[in-house]
Rosetta silent file (secondary structure, phi, psi, omega in degrees, C-alpha in Angstrom):
SEQUENCE: MDLLEKVGTSIAAKGKEAMDKAKVLAEIASLKSQIATCEEVIKKNYLEIGKQYFDEYSDVPDAPFEKQCMAIRNARNGVQELQERIEELKGL
SCORE:     score description
SCORE:     0.000 S_00000001
   1 L     0.000  131.378 -179.096   89.949   76.481  139.408 S_00000001
   2 L   -85.198  171.407 -174.746   92.841   78.412  140.741 S_00000001
   3 H   -58.131  -42.741 -178.782   94.095   81.713  139.361 S_00000001
   4 H   -63.208  -38.380  178.106   96.973   80.214  137.341 S_00000001
   5 H   -65.454  -43.041  179.146   94.641   77.838  135.529 S_00000001
   6 H   -62.312  -44.300  179.360   92.275   80.695  134.688 S_00000001
   7 H   -63.400  -44.607  179.416   95.141   82.841  133.389 S_00000001
   8 H   -61.176  -44.204  178.516   96.511   79.898  131.382 S_00000001
   9 H   -63.787  -42.241  179.877   93.097   79.175  129.878 S_00000001
  10 H   -64.033  -43.304  179.935   92.612   82.849  129.074 S_00000001
  11 H   -65.201  -41.480  179.193   96.033   83.119  127.404 S_00000001
  12 H   -62.630  -42.424  179.879   95.383   79.954  125.388 S_00000001
  13 H   -64.292  -43.322  178.999   92.008   81.302  124.246 S_00000001
  14 H   -64.180  -39.250  178.547   93.556   84.646  123.238 S_00000001
  15 H   -63.594  -42.411  177.544   96.332   82.822  121.387 S_00000001
  16 H   -64.186  -42.446  177.121   93.797   80.731  119.458 S_00000001
  17 H   -58.695  -45.201 -179.657   91.809   83.872  118.629 S_00000001
  18 H   -63.570  -41.542  178.698   94.951   85.568  117.350 S_00000001
  19 H   -65.454  -42.645  178.875   95.869   82.533  115.230 S_00000001
  20 H   -62.459  -42.725  179.765   92.348   82.316  113.822 S_00000001
  21 H   -65.456  -39.275  178.288   92.392   86.022  113.015 S_00000001
  22 H   -63.244  -40.370  178.006   95.826   85.690  111.370 S_00000001
  23 H   -63.595  -43.223  179.421   94.517   82.827  109.211 S_00000001
  24 H   -63.356  -45.560  179.349   91.508   84.902  108.162 S_00000001
  25 H   -62.697  -38.765  177.679   93.707   87.899  107.336 S_00000001
  26 H   -65.439  -40.725  178.638   96.063   85.666  105.315 S_00000001
  27 H   -66.424  -41.406  177.727   93.130   84.215  103.387 S_00000001
  28 H   -60.579  -44.066  178.965   91.731   87.701  102.735 S_00000001
  29 H   -61.446  -42.171  178.011   95.139   88.813  101.430 S_00000001
  30 H   -62.950  -44.034  179.477   95.282   85.760   99.169 S_00000001
  31 H   -64.244  -40.295  178.042   91.777   86.418   97.849 S_00000001
  32 H   -63.825  -38.004  177.024   92.607   90.077   97.186 S_00000001
  33 H   -63.947  -41.910  177.851   95.691   88.976   95.256 S_00000001
  34 H   -64.800  -38.633  177.125   93.557   86.618   93.172 S_00000001
  35 H   -62.188  -44.814  179.369   91.081   89.439   92.516 S_00000001
  36 H   -60.195  -39.992  178.158   93.932   91.685   91.343 S_00000001
  37 H   -64.003  -44.748  178.007   95.102   88.935   88.979 S_00000001
  38 H   -61.345  -42.190  179.624   91.587   88.543   87.563 S_00000001
  39 H   -64.726  -35.313  176.398   91.288   92.314   87.110 S_00000001
  40 H   -65.377  -40.262  177.487   94.607   92.362   85.225 S_00000001
  41 H   -62.483  -44.077  178.932   93.317   89.632   82.898 S_00000001
  42 H   -60.638  -49.393 -178.511   90.145   91.651   82.316 S_00000001
  43 H   -59.442  -46.246 -179.391   92.108   94.841   81.661 S_00000001
  44 H   -59.316  -43.783 -178.360   94.507   93.083   79.272 S_00000001
  45 H   -71.637  -35.589  173.707   91.638   91.588   77.299 S_00000001
  46 H   -59.364  -44.329 -179.858   89.725   94.871   77.163 S_00000001
  47 H   -63.375  -41.192  178.925   92.852   96.482   75.724 S_00000001
  48 H   -64.520  -41.155  177.638   93.248   93.693   73.172 S_00000001
  49 H   -61.819  -45.909 -179.817   89.600   94.029   72.116 S_00000001
  50 H   -62.465  -42.702  179.078   90.000   97.787   71.758 S_00000001
  51 H   -64.511  -44.541  179.506   93.196   97.466   69.747 S_00000001
  52 H   -62.530  -43.320  177.796   91.660   94.848   67.487 S_00000001
  53 H   -58.882  -48.598 -178.505   88.564   97.025   66.973 S_00000001
  54 H   -59.897  -46.933 -178.953   90.743  100.026   66.156 S_00000001
  55 H   -60.157  -36.213 -175.984   92.919   98.046   63.744 S_00000001
  56 H   -90.280  -31.479 -169.646   89.884   96.687   61.898 S_00000001
  57 H  -126.576    8.971 -174.433   87.343   99.508   62.047 S_00000001
  58 L   -66.470  -23.858  177.795   89.090  102.813   62.757 S_00000001
  59 L   -72.198  -29.332  178.295   88.546  104.020   59.179 S_00000001
  60 L  -138.088   65.866 -176.288   84.783  103.620   59.595 S_00000001
  61 L   -72.281  152.991  172.897   84.109  103.384   63.335 S_00000001
  62 L   -64.375  153.434 -175.066   80.640  103.043   64.797 S_00000001
  63 H   -48.284  -44.818 -177.181   79.284  106.326   66.137 S_00000001
  64 H   -65.598  -14.797 -174.946   80.083  105.674   69.820 S_00000001
  65 H  -111.344    1.642 -177.955   83.755  105.106   68.945 S_00000001
  66 H   -58.923  -47.186 -177.435   84.422  107.918   66.473 S_00000001
  67 H   -60.350  -46.065 -179.003   85.846  110.289   69.098 S_00000001
  68 H   -67.266  -39.813  178.323   88.214  107.700   70.545 S_00000001
  69 H   -64.248  -40.747  177.750   89.412  106.541   67.111 S_00000001
  70 H   -64.663  -41.718  179.231   90.108  110.143   66.109 S_00000001
  71 H   -62.874  -39.432  178.004   91.987  110.747   69.362 S_00000001
  72 H   -66.178  -45.750  178.728   94.145  107.660   68.740 S_00000001
  73 H   -59.651  -45.310  179.436   94.893  108.732   65.160 S_00000001
  74 H   -62.319  -42.086  179.460   95.796  112.240   66.332 S_00000001
  75 H   -65.845  -40.894  177.319   98.024  110.873   69.097 S_00000001
  76 H   -62.029  -43.058  177.009   99.771  108.523   66.655 S_00000001
  77 H   -62.304  -40.564  178.129  100.374  111.443   64.287 S_00000001
  78 H   -61.802  -42.791  177.936  101.699  113.461   67.215 S_00000001
  79 H   -61.320  -44.385 -179.405  104.112  110.671   68.159 S_00000001
  80 H   -62.222  -44.894  178.703  105.338  110.458   64.589 S_00000001
  81 H   -62.541  -41.601  179.578  105.909  114.238   64.395 S_00000001
  82 H   -66.668  -39.541  177.438  107.732  114.243   67.731 S_00000001
  83 H   -64.921  -39.249  177.494  109.921  111.332   66.680 S_00000001
  84 H   -63.265  -39.945  178.812  110.779  113.153   63.440 S_00000001
  85 H   -64.409  -40.828  177.113  111.719  116.233   65.446 S_00000001
  86 H   -60.402  -44.508  179.425  113.980  114.132   67.683 S_00000001
  87 H   -61.773  -40.425  177.695  115.681  112.710   64.589 S_00000001
  88 H   -60.879  -46.087 -178.425  116.187  116.256   63.245 S_00000001
  89 H   -65.117  -32.483  178.518  117.760  117.354   66.511 S_00000001
  90 H   -78.753  -13.304  179.974  120.072  114.348   66.524 S_00000001
  91 L    83.637   22.459 -179.599  121.103  115.164   62.968 S_00000001
  92 L   -85.088    0.000    0.000  119.843  111.921   61.495 S_00000001
């Protein structure tokens, strides 16, 4: 085999390696995107479960959730007070 054939074969092999690696990287990126989508679905549903629990049981929460329910109630009261203050400042 002469030098040009060896160089050509080597370049072809490197090109195939690069293409294979690019395909793998593209697949990894696609899989990571799918994982992110799944995690968003999980997060959304966790939030919905928490909101539903709060709406139904915040007046008598189970012991592990008392602190969080109180924090939500306090934050809601804080929002209401701040909104009232804004209305006062606007002259409404």
